Amino acid sequence: MENAATAVKPRRTPLPAWVWSLVWLFVVLLGWQGLSHYKLVNPIFLSSPWEIVVSAYSLVKSGEFFQHLRLSAYVYVIGVVTGCIAGAILGMAMGWWRRFGDIVDPYVVFFSAMPRVALYPVFIMLMGVGNLSRILIVFIGVMFPMLFNAYVGAKQTPRHLLEVARVFGYRRHEIFVRVVFPASLPYLMAGFRNGVTLGMILVVVSEFFGAPGGLGQQIAVTAQFFQTSFMYAWVLYTSLLALVFVKLTDWLERKVLWWS
């Protein structure tokens, strides 16, 4: 008779998370396609997944996608990069130099409470309908999340690390570079991750208001003319681009924060 102790069944290896994600995606798309096939949803408001895929492919094949992607990418990259740099510098300075932080804090809170999109008509009146006004909207929208994360990161640097640095004779600027900045990196990366996602949203929204082109402008135009499948195709591309940028940010975070 076989010993019961040796007859233990091997443990099943759980499926990776990405497999379950694909399974759920397949189930949702299959159900969606079924509802569209049997006319249970109005095609004017909700196209079928297959029609969206066909429309998305036609946009790539014709080159229209890349044409509008260039316009949005230009505004996005400049706005996000400059916004993150400015927010990181100002936030780190506020967290490290307490006196400076106390002076600037009321202005930061005041301007951060303003709705970003509501400022866009003002920028249009001042600078016209062009890339500069849209870049400024993205810049402001991205800067404040980065600023708050940098401020918290610099302010919450562990006190024992600062004391050890002083014992070793580090000067104030050396403490900032060798202790405060590395300790703030997790907060900076979190702010950058938020900025990457928020920047894409602001680019699309800013292009709703009379932009000559771009992903957001195409979403607005196709929705206005009830080209539903093309509208969803543009939305799909926008979401996929945001996903790619977030995954690149995660990869960069693993490289920068290699010790975490």
PDB file of C-alpha atoms in Angstrom:
ATOM      1  CA  MET A   1       0.000   0.000   0.000  1.00  0.00           C
ATOM      2  CA  GLU A   2       1.400   3.352  -1.013  1.00  0.00           C
ATOM      3  CA  ASN A   3       2.307   5.611   1.829  1.00  0.00           C
ATOM      4  CA  ALA A   4      -0.133   8.508   2.130  1.00  0.00           C
ATOM      5  CA  ALA A   5       2.703  10.881   2.942  1.00  0.00           C
ATOM      6  CA  THR A   6       4.362  10.183  -0.403  1.00  0.00           C
ATOM      7  CA  ALA A   7       1.136  10.466  -2.367  1.00  0.00           C
ATOM      8  CA  VAL A   8       0.831  14.200  -1.973  1.00  0.00           C
ATOM      9  CA  LYS A   9      -0.449  15.787  -5.137  1.00  0.00           C
ATOM     10  CA  PRO A  10       1.868  18.344  -6.722  1.00  0.00           C
ATOM     11  CA  ARG A  11       0.778  21.943  -6.265  1.00  0.00           C
ATOM     12  CA  ARG A  12      -0.540  23.630  -9.354  1.00  0.00           C
ATOM     13  CA  THR A  13       1.386  26.632 -10.535  1.00  0.00           C
ATOM     14  CA  PRO A  14      -0.983  29.625 -10.711  1.00  0.00           C
ATOM     15  CA  LEU A  15      -1.326  31.343 -14.046  1.00  0.00           C
ATOM     16  CA  PRO A  16       0.529  34.639 -14.433  1.00  0.00           C
ATOM     17  CA  ALA A  17      -1.476  37.826 -13.928  1.00  0.00           C
ATOM     18  CA  TRP A  18      -1.083  38.870 -17.558  1.00  0.00           C
ATOM     19  CA  VAL A  19      -2.764  35.630 -18.676  1.00  0.00           C
ATOM     20  CA  TRP A  20      -5.811  36.380 -16.534  1.00  0.00           C
ATOM     21  CA  SER A  21      -5.854  39.924 -17.920  1.00  0.00           C
ATOM     22  CA  LEU A  22      -5.973  38.570 -21.467  1.00  0.00           C
ATOM     23  CA  VAL A  23      -8.684  36.074 -20.540  1.00  0.00           C
ATOM     24  CA  TRP A  24     -10.906  38.783 -19.083  1.00  0.00           C
ATOM     25  CA  LEU A  25     -10.244  41.004 -22.083  1.00  0.00           C
ATOM     26  CA  PHE A  26     -11.236  38.205 -24.445  1.00  0.00           C
ATOM     27  CA  VAL A  27     -14.454  37.526 -22.496  1.00  0.00           C
ATOM     28  CA  VAL A  28     -15.444  41.210 -22.514  1.00  0.00           C
ATOM     29  CA  LEU A  29     -14.696  41.639 -26.216  1.00  0.00           C
ATOM     30  CA  LEU A  30     -16.558  38.450 -27.085  1.00  0.00           C
ATOM     31  CA  GLY A  31     -19.627  39.588 -25.148  1.00  0.00           C
ATOM     32  CA  TRP A  32     -19.398  43.045 -26.689  1.00  0.00           C
ATOM     33  CA  GLN A  33     -19.162  41.590 -30.197  1.00  0.00           C
ATOM     34  CA  GLY A  34     -22.157  39.366 -29.496  1.00  0.00           C
ATOM     35  CA  LEU A  35     -24.282  42.310 -28.354  1.00  0.00           C
ATOM     36  CA  SER A  36     -23.335  44.235 -31.482  1.00  0.00           C
ATOM     37  CA  HIS A  37     -23.962  41.257 -33.774  1.00  0.00           C
ATOM     38  CA  TYR A  38     -27.498  40.760 -32.484  1.00  0.00           C
ATOM     39  CA  LYS A  39     -28.245  44.526 -32.608  1.00  0.00           C
ATOM     40  CA  LEU A  40     -28.698  44.762 -28.853  1.00  0.00           C
ATOM     41  CA  VAL A  41     -26.698  47.995 -28.767  1.00  0.00           C
ATOM     42  CA  ASN A  42     -27.096  51.074 -30.931  1.00  0.00           C
ATOM     43  CA  PRO A  43     -24.179  51.200 -33.428  1.00  0.00           C
ATOM     44  CA  ILE A  44     -24.390  55.004 -33.493  1.00  0.00           C
ATOM     45  CA  PHE A  45     -23.205  55.105 -29.884  1.00  0.00           C
ATOM     46  CA  LEU A  46     -21.234  51.859 -29.566  1.00  0.00           C
ATOM     47  CA  SER A  47     -19.480  50.166 -32.473  1.00  0.00           C
ATOM     48  CA  SER A  48     -18.474  46.548 -32.409  1.00  0.00           C
ATOM     49  CA  PRO A  49     -14.885  45.598 -31.533  1.00  0.00           C
ATOM     50  CA  TRP A  50     -14.316  44.274 -35.045  1.00  0.00           C
ATOM     51  CA  GLU A  51     -15.404  47.550 -36.683  1.00  0.00           C
ATOM     52  CA  ILE A  52     -13.117  49.478 -34.313  1.00  0.00           C
ATOM     53  CA  VAL A  53     -10.171  47.251 -35.207  1.00  0.00           C
ATOM     54  CA  VAL A  54     -10.862  47.696 -38.934  1.00  0.00           C
ATOM     55  CA  SER A  55     -11.063  51.473 -38.527  1.00  0.00           C
ATOM     56  CA  ALA A  56      -7.883  51.538 -36.450  1.00  0.00           C
ATOM     57  CA  TYR A  57      -6.039  49.543 -39.113  1.00  0.00           C
ATOM     58  CA  SER A  58      -7.234  51.884 -41.865  1.00  0.00           C
ATOM     59  CA  LEU A  59      -5.894  54.887 -39.923  1.00  0.00           C
ATOM     60  CA  VAL A  60      -2.457  53.290 -39.725  1.00  0.00           C
ATOM     61  CA  LYS A  61      -2.496  52.133 -43.331  1.00  0.00           C
ATOM     62  CA  SER A  62      -3.393  55.587 -44.633  1.00  0.00           C
ATOM     63  CA  GLY A  63      -0.755  57.276 -42.461  1.00  0.00           C
ATOM     64  CA  GLU A  64      -3.358  59.503 -40.816  1.00  0.00           C
ATOM     65  CA  PHE A  65      -2.562  58.078 -37.397  1.00  0.00           C
ATOM     66  CA  PHE A  66       1.128  58.981 -37.577  1.00  0.00           C
ATOM     67  CA  GLN A  67       0.337  62.457 -38.883  1.00  0.00           C
ATOM     68  CA  HIS A  68      -1.806  63.326 -35.860  1.00  0.00           C
ATOM     69  CA  LEU A  69       0.430  61.382 -33.477  1.00  0.00           C
ATOM     70  CA  ARG A  70       3.334  63.688 -34.349  1.00  0.00           C
ATOM     71  CA  LEU A  71       1.303  66.765 -33.427  1.00  0.00           C
ATOM     72  CA  SER A  72       0.195  65.334 -30.086  1.00  0.00           C
ATOM     73  CA  ALA A  73       3.596  63.845 -29.254  1.00  0.00           C
ATOM     74  CA  TYR A  74       5.329  67.202 -29.738  1.00  0.00           C
ATOM     75  CA  VAL A  75       3.042  68.923 -27.217  1.00  0.00           C
ATOM     76  CA  TYR A  76       3.079  65.935 -24.871  1.00  0.00           C
ATOM     77  CA  VAL A  77       6.834  65.419 -24.659  1.00  0.00           C
ATOM     78  CA  ILE A  78       7.724  69.084 -24.208  1.00  0.00           C
ATOM     79  CA  GLY A  79       4.929  69.711 -21.694  1.00  0.00           C
ATOM     80  CA  VAL A  80       5.588  66.600 -19.600  1.00  0.00           C
ATOM     81  CA  VAL A  81       9.381  66.879 -19.557  1.00  0.00           C
ATOM     82  CA  THR A  82       9.490  70.586 -18.714  1.00  0.00           C
ATOM     83  CA  GLY A  83       6.649  70.245 -16.200  1.00  0.00           C
ATOM     84  CA  CYS A  84       8.339  67.369 -14.384  1.00  0.00           C
ATOM     85  CA  ILE A  85      11.706  69.149 -14.284  1.00  0.00           C
ATOM     86  CA  ALA A  86      10.219  72.413 -13.003  1.00  0.00           C
ATOM     87  CA  GLY A  87       8.035  70.631 -10.448  1.00  0.00           C
ATOM     88  CA  ALA A  88      10.929  68.515  -9.184  1.00  0.00           C
ATOM     89  CA  ILE A  89      13.256  71.498  -8.767  1.00  0.00           C
ATOM     90  CA  LEU A  90      10.682  73.711  -7.067  1.00  0.00           C
ATOM     91  CA  GLY A  91       9.345  70.928  -4.840  1.00  0.00           C
ATOM     92  CA  MET A  92      12.807  69.803  -3.731  1.00  0.00           C
ATOM     93  CA  ALA A  93      13.760  73.399  -2.987  1.00  0.00           C
ATOM     94  CA  MET A  94      10.591  73.909  -0.915  1.00  0.00           C
ATOM     95  CA  GLY A  95      11.187  70.731   1.055  1.00  0.00           C
ATOM     96  CA  TRP A  96      14.872  71.345   1.722  1.00  0.00           C
ATOM     97  CA  TRP A  97      14.933  75.101   2.342  1.00  0.00           C
ATOM     98  CA  ARG A  98      12.077  75.440   4.815  1.00  0.00           C
ATOM     99  CA  ARG A  99      12.081  79.241   4.765  1.00  0.00           C
ATOM    100  CA  PHE A 100      11.708  79.267   0.996  1.00  0.00           C
ATOM    101  CA  GLY A 101       8.951  76.672   1.255  1.00  0.00           C
ATOM    102  CA  ASP A 102       6.995  78.750   3.755  1.00  0.00           C
ATOM    103  CA  ILE A 103       7.189  81.784   1.462  1.00  0.00           C
ATOM    104  CA  VAL A 104       6.182  79.980  -1.746  1.00  0.00           C
ATOM    105  CA  ASP A 105       3.617  77.552  -0.271  1.00  0.00           C
ATOM    106  CA  PRO A 106       0.556  79.906  -0.341  1.00  0.00           C
ATOM    107  CA  TYR A 107       1.128  80.686  -4.026  1.00  0.00           C
ATOM    108  CA  VAL A 108       1.581  77.022  -4.884  1.00  0.00           C
ATOM    109  CA  VAL A 109      -1.643  76.061  -3.116  1.00  0.00           C
ATOM    110  CA  PHE A 110      -3.530  78.948  -4.739  1.00  0.00           C
ATOM    111  CA  PHE A 111      -2.493  78.155  -8.315  1.00  0.00           C
ATOM    112  CA  SER A 112      -2.710  74.376  -7.897  1.00  0.00           C
ATOM    113  CA  ALA A 113      -6.388  74.734  -6.927  1.00  0.00           C
ATOM    114  CA  MET A 114      -7.213  76.331 -10.277  1.00  0.00           C
ATOM    115  CA  PRO A 115      -8.801  73.939 -12.810  1.00  0.00           C
ATOM    116  CA  ARG A 116      -6.254  73.417 -15.565  1.00  0.00           C
ATOM    117  CA  VAL A 117      -8.692  73.122 -18.451  1.00  0.00           C
ATOM    118  CA  ALA A 118     -10.498  76.299 -17.392  1.00  0.00           C
ATOM    119  CA  LEU A 119      -7.260  78.224 -17.976  1.00  0.00           C
ATOM    120  CA  TYR A 120      -7.011  77.095 -21.584  1.00  0.00           C
ATOM    121  CA  PRO A 121      -9.388  79.767 -23.008  1.00  0.00           C
ATOM    122  CA  VAL A 122      -7.273  82.378 -21.225  1.00  0.00           C
ATOM    123  CA  PHE A 123      -4.113  81.019 -22.833  1.00  0.00           C
ATOM    124  CA  ILE A 124      -5.839  81.010 -26.230  1.00  0.00           C
ATOM    125  CA  MET A 125      -6.717  84.693 -25.829  1.00  0.00           C
ATOM    126  CA  LEU A 126      -3.153  85.532 -24.781  1.00  0.00           C
ATOM    127  CA  MET A 127      -1.168  83.282 -27.131  1.00  0.00           C
ATOM    128  CA  GLY A 128      -3.635  82.165 -29.792  1.00  0.00           C
ATOM    129  CA  VAL A 129      -4.616  78.702 -30.950  1.00  0.00           C
ATOM    130  CA  GLY A 130      -1.241  77.029 -31.240  1.00  0.00           C
ATOM    131  CA  ASN A 131       1.149  74.586 -29.683  1.00  0.00           C
ATOM    132  CA  LEU A 132       2.392  77.050 -27.071  1.00  0.00           C
ATOM    133  CA  SER A 133      -0.963  77.340 -25.307  1.00  0.00           C
ATOM    134  CA  ARG A 134      -1.404  73.556 -25.249  1.00  0.00           C
ATOM    135  CA  ILE A 135       2.151  72.990 -24.026  1.00  0.00           C
ATOM    136  CA  LEU A 136       1.517  75.449 -21.210  1.00  0.00           C
ATOM    137  CA  ILE A 137      -1.638  73.598 -20.146  1.00  0.00           C
ATOM    138  CA  VAL A 138       0.265  70.292 -20.019  1.00  0.00           C
ATOM    139  CA  PHE A 139       3.187  71.976 -18.261  1.00  0.00           C
ATOM    140  CA  ILE A 140       1.008  73.405 -15.483  1.00  0.00           C
ATOM    141  CA  GLY A 141      -1.022  70.218 -15.096  1.00  0.00           C
ATOM    142  CA  VAL A 142       2.060  68.019 -14.781  1.00  0.00           C
ATOM    143  CA  MET A 143       4.147  70.392 -12.675  1.00  0.00           C
ATOM    144  CA  PHE A 144       1.981  70.446  -9.556  1.00  0.00           C
ATOM    145  CA  PRO A 145       1.728  66.661  -8.957  1.00  0.00           C
ATOM    146  CA  MET A 146       5.491  66.446  -9.451  1.00  0.00           C
ATOM    147  CA  LEU A 147       6.021  69.429  -7.145  1.00  0.00           C
ATOM    148  CA  PHE A 148       3.978  67.965  -4.286  1.00  0.00           C
ATOM    149  CA  ASN A 149       5.732  64.595  -4.521  1.00  0.00           C
ATOM    150  CA  ALA A 150       9.162  66.224  -4.604  1.00  0.00           C
ATOM    151  CA  TYR A 151       8.238  68.430  -1.652  1.00  0.00           C
ATOM    152  CA  VAL A 152       7.147  65.467   0.465  1.00  0.00           C
ATOM    153  CA  GLY A 153      10.191  63.440  -0.560  1.00  0.00           C
ATOM    154  CA  ALA A 154      12.665  66.160   0.417  1.00  0.00           C
ATOM    155  CA  LYS A 155      10.836  67.041   3.622  1.00  0.00           C
ATOM    156  CA  GLN A 156      10.591  63.437   4.832  1.00  0.00           C
ATOM    157  CA  THR A 157      14.243  62.534   4.363  1.00  0.00           C
ATOM    158  CA  PRO A 158      15.120  60.326   7.367  1.00  0.00           C
ATOM    159  CA  ARG A 159      16.704  62.447  10.090  1.00  0.00           C
ATOM    160  CA  HIS A 160      19.331  59.835  10.973  1.00  0.00           C
ATOM    161  CA  LEU A 161      20.677  59.988   7.406  1.00  0.00           C
ATOM    162  CA  LEU A 162      21.079  63.754   7.709  1.00  0.00           C
ATOM    163  CA  GLU A 163      22.822  63.404  11.059  1.00  0.00           C
ATOM    164  CA  VAL A 164      25.236  60.795   9.714  1.00  0.00           C
ATOM    165  CA  ALA A 165      26.052  63.053   6.759  1.00  0.00           C
ATOM    166  CA  ARG A 166      26.813  65.934   9.125  1.00  0.00           C
ATOM    167  CA  VAL A 167      29.036  63.688  11.232  1.00  0.00           C
ATOM    168  CA  PHE A 168      31.056  62.836   8.127  1.00  0.00           C
ATOM    169  CA  GLY A 169      31.499  66.529   7.464  1.00  0.00           C
ATOM    170  CA  TYR A 170      29.245  66.920   4.429  1.00  0.00           C
ATOM    171  CA  ARG A 171      28.399  70.482   3.545  1.00  0.00           C
ATOM    172  CA  ARG A 172      24.819  71.566   3.031  1.00  0.00           C
ATOM    173  CA  HIS A 173      24.858  71.259  -0.752  1.00  0.00           C
ATOM    174  CA  GLU A 174      26.609  67.873  -0.487  1.00  0.00           C
ATOM    175  CA  ILE A 175      23.919  66.637   1.886  1.00  0.00           C
ATOM    176  CA  PHE A 176      21.286  67.705  -0.634  1.00  0.00           C
ATOM    177  CA  VAL A 177      22.985  65.940  -3.551  1.00  0.00           C
ATOM    178  CA  ARG A 178      24.134  62.757  -1.753  1.00  0.00           C
ATOM    179  CA  VAL A 179      21.378  62.239   0.810  1.00  0.00           C
ATOM    180  CA  VAL A 180      18.195  64.243   0.161  1.00  0.00           C
ATOM    181  CA  PHE A 181      17.987  63.661  -3.580  1.00  0.00           C
ATOM    182  CA  PRO A 182      18.506  59.858  -3.450  1.00  0.00           C
ATOM    183  CA  ALA A 183      16.033  59.582  -0.563  1.00  0.00           C
ATOM    184  CA  SER A 184      13.466  61.541  -2.595  1.00  0.00           C
ATOM    185  CA  LEU A 185      13.768  59.415  -5.735  1.00  0.00           C
ATOM    186  CA  PRO A 186      10.789  57.123  -4.941  1.00  0.00           C
ATOM    187  CA  TYR A 187       8.581  60.201  -4.525  1.00  0.00           C
ATOM    188  CA  LEU A 188       9.966  61.756  -7.704  1.00  0.00           C
ATOM    189  CA  MET A 189       9.253  58.613  -9.696  1.00  0.00           C
ATOM    190  CA  ALA A 190       5.712  58.479  -8.295  1.00  0.00           C
ATOM    191  CA  GLY A 191       5.175  62.085  -9.361  1.00  0.00           C
ATOM    192  CA  PHE A 192       6.617  61.370 -12.791  1.00  0.00           C
ATOM    193  CA  ARG A 193       4.291  58.394 -13.201  1.00  0.00           C
ATOM    194  CA  ASN A 194       1.280  60.566 -12.376  1.00  0.00           C
ATOM    195  CA  GLY A 195       2.541  63.270 -14.720  1.00  0.00           C
ATOM    196  CA  VAL A 196       2.901  60.849 -17.623  1.00  0.00           C
ATOM    197  CA  THR A 197      -0.739  59.785 -17.344  1.00  0.00           C
ATOM    198  CA  LEU A 198      -2.137  63.232 -16.604  1.00  0.00           C
ATOM    199  CA  GLY A 199      -0.144  64.750 -19.459  1.00  0.00           C
ATOM    200  CA  MET A 200      -1.850  62.503 -21.996  1.00  0.00           C
ATOM    201  CA  ILE A 201      -5.284  63.468 -20.665  1.00  0.00           C
ATOM    202  CA  LEU A 202      -4.474  67.176 -20.834  1.00  0.00           C
ATOM    203  CA  VAL A 203      -3.102  66.907 -24.377  1.00  0.00           C
ATOM    204  CA  VAL A 204      -6.284  65.250 -25.600  1.00  0.00           C
ATOM    205  CA  VAL A 205      -8.579  67.688 -23.778  1.00  0.00           C
ATOM    206  CA  SER A 206      -6.631  70.737 -24.969  1.00  0.00           C
ATOM    207  CA  GLU A 207      -6.964  69.551 -28.571  1.00  0.00           C
ATOM    208  CA  PHE A 208     -10.741  69.613 -28.295  1.00  0.00           C
ATOM    209  CA  PHE A 209     -10.634  73.424 -28.501  1.00  0.00           C
ATOM    210  CA  GLY A 210      -9.837  74.269 -32.103  1.00  0.00           C
ATOM    211  CA  ALA A 211      -6.537  72.450 -32.573  1.00  0.00           C
ATOM    212  CA  PRO A 212      -5.401  71.968 -36.200  1.00  0.00           C
ATOM    213  CA  GLY A 213      -4.773  68.283 -35.545  1.00  0.00           C
ATOM    214  CA  GLY A 214      -3.821  65.686 -32.984  1.00  0.00           C
ATOM    215  CA  LEU A 215      -5.419  62.692 -31.285  1.00  0.00           C
ATOM    216  CA  GLY A 216      -7.867  64.754 -29.242  1.00  0.00           C
ATOM    217  CA  GLN A 217      -8.896  66.825 -32.238  1.00  0.00           C
ATOM    218  CA  GLN A 218      -9.683  63.659 -34.189  1.00  0.00           C
ATOM    219  CA  ILE A 219     -11.731  62.255 -31.310  1.00  0.00           C
ATOM    220  CA  ALA A 220     -13.797  65.453 -31.270  1.00  0.00           C
ATOM    221  CA  VAL A 221     -14.257  65.600 -35.051  1.00  0.00           C
ATOM    222  CA  THR A 222     -15.246  61.952 -35.491  1.00  0.00           C
ATOM    223  CA  ALA A 223     -17.678  62.212 -32.558  1.00  0.00           C
ATOM    224  CA  GLN A 224     -19.231  65.332 -34.059  1.00  0.00           C
ATOM    225  CA  PHE A 225     -19.899  63.544 -37.362  1.00  0.00           C
ATOM    226  CA  PHE A 226     -20.999  60.292 -35.665  1.00  0.00           C
ATOM    227  CA  GLN A 227     -18.103  58.311 -37.137  1.00  0.00           C
ATOM    228  CA  THR A 228     -18.347  56.062 -34.126  1.00  0.00           C
ATOM    229  CA  SER A 229     -15.904  53.323 -35.060  1.00  0.00           C
ATOM    230  CA  PHE A 230     -13.202  55.846 -35.937  1.00  0.00           C
ATOM    231  CA  MET A 231     -13.864  57.779 -32.732  1.00  0.00           C
ATOM    232  CA  TYR A 232     -13.340  54.632 -30.672  1.00  0.00           C
ATOM    233  CA  ALA A 233     -10.247  53.823 -32.733  1.00  0.00           C
ATOM    234  CA  TRP A 234      -8.706  57.181 -31.782  1.00  0.00           C
ATOM    235  CA  VAL A 235      -9.668  56.614 -28.147  1.00  0.00           C
ATOM    236  CA  LEU A 236      -8.089  53.162 -28.329  1.00  0.00           C
ATOM    237  CA  TYR A 237      -4.828  54.553 -29.694  1.00  0.00           C
ATOM    238  CA  THR A 238      -4.762  57.250 -27.009  1.00  0.00           C
ATOM    239  CA  SER A 239      -5.249  54.696 -24.236  1.00  0.00           C
ATOM    240  CA  LEU A 240      -2.642  52.353 -25.713  1.00  0.00           C
ATOM    241  CA  LEU A 241      -0.108  55.191 -25.906  1.00  0.00           C
ATOM    242  CA  ALA A 242      -0.783  56.094 -22.266  1.00  0.00           C
ATOM    243  CA  LEU A 243      -0.288  52.432 -21.323  1.00  0.00           C
ATOM    244  CA  VAL A 244       3.017  52.294 -23.203  1.00  0.00           C
ATOM    245  CA  PHE A 245       4.266  55.459 -21.489  1.00  0.00           C
ATOM    246  CA  VAL A 246       3.301  54.126 -18.053  1.00  0.00           C
ATOM    247  CA  LYS A 247       5.066  50.816 -18.708  1.00  0.00           C
ATOM    248  CA  LEU A 248       8.175  52.686 -19.853  1.00  0.00           C
ATOM    249  CA  THR A 249       7.984  54.701 -16.634  1.00  0.00           C
ATOM    250  CA  ASP A 250       7.770  51.465 -14.625  1.00  0.00           C
ATOM    251  CA  TRP A 251      10.830  50.148 -16.454  1.00  0.00           C
ATOM    252  CA  LEU A 252      12.702  53.388 -15.763  1.00  0.00           C
ATOM    253  CA  GLU A 253      11.685  53.208 -12.107  1.00  0.00           C
ATOM    254  CA  ARG A 254      13.125  49.701 -11.786  1.00  0.00           C
ATOM    255  CA  LYS A 255      16.390  50.941 -13.317  1.00  0.00           C
ATOM    256  CA  VAL A 256      16.619  54.058 -11.151  1.00  0.00           C
ATOM    257  CA  LEU A 257      15.390  52.470  -7.915  1.00  0.00           C
ATOM    258  CA  TRP A 258      17.351  49.267  -8.380  1.00  0.00           C
ATOM    259  CA  TRP A 259      17.702  48.786  -4.618  1.00  0.00           C
ATOM    260  CA  SER A 260      13.947  48.757  -3.916  1.00  0.00           C
TER     261      SER A 260
END
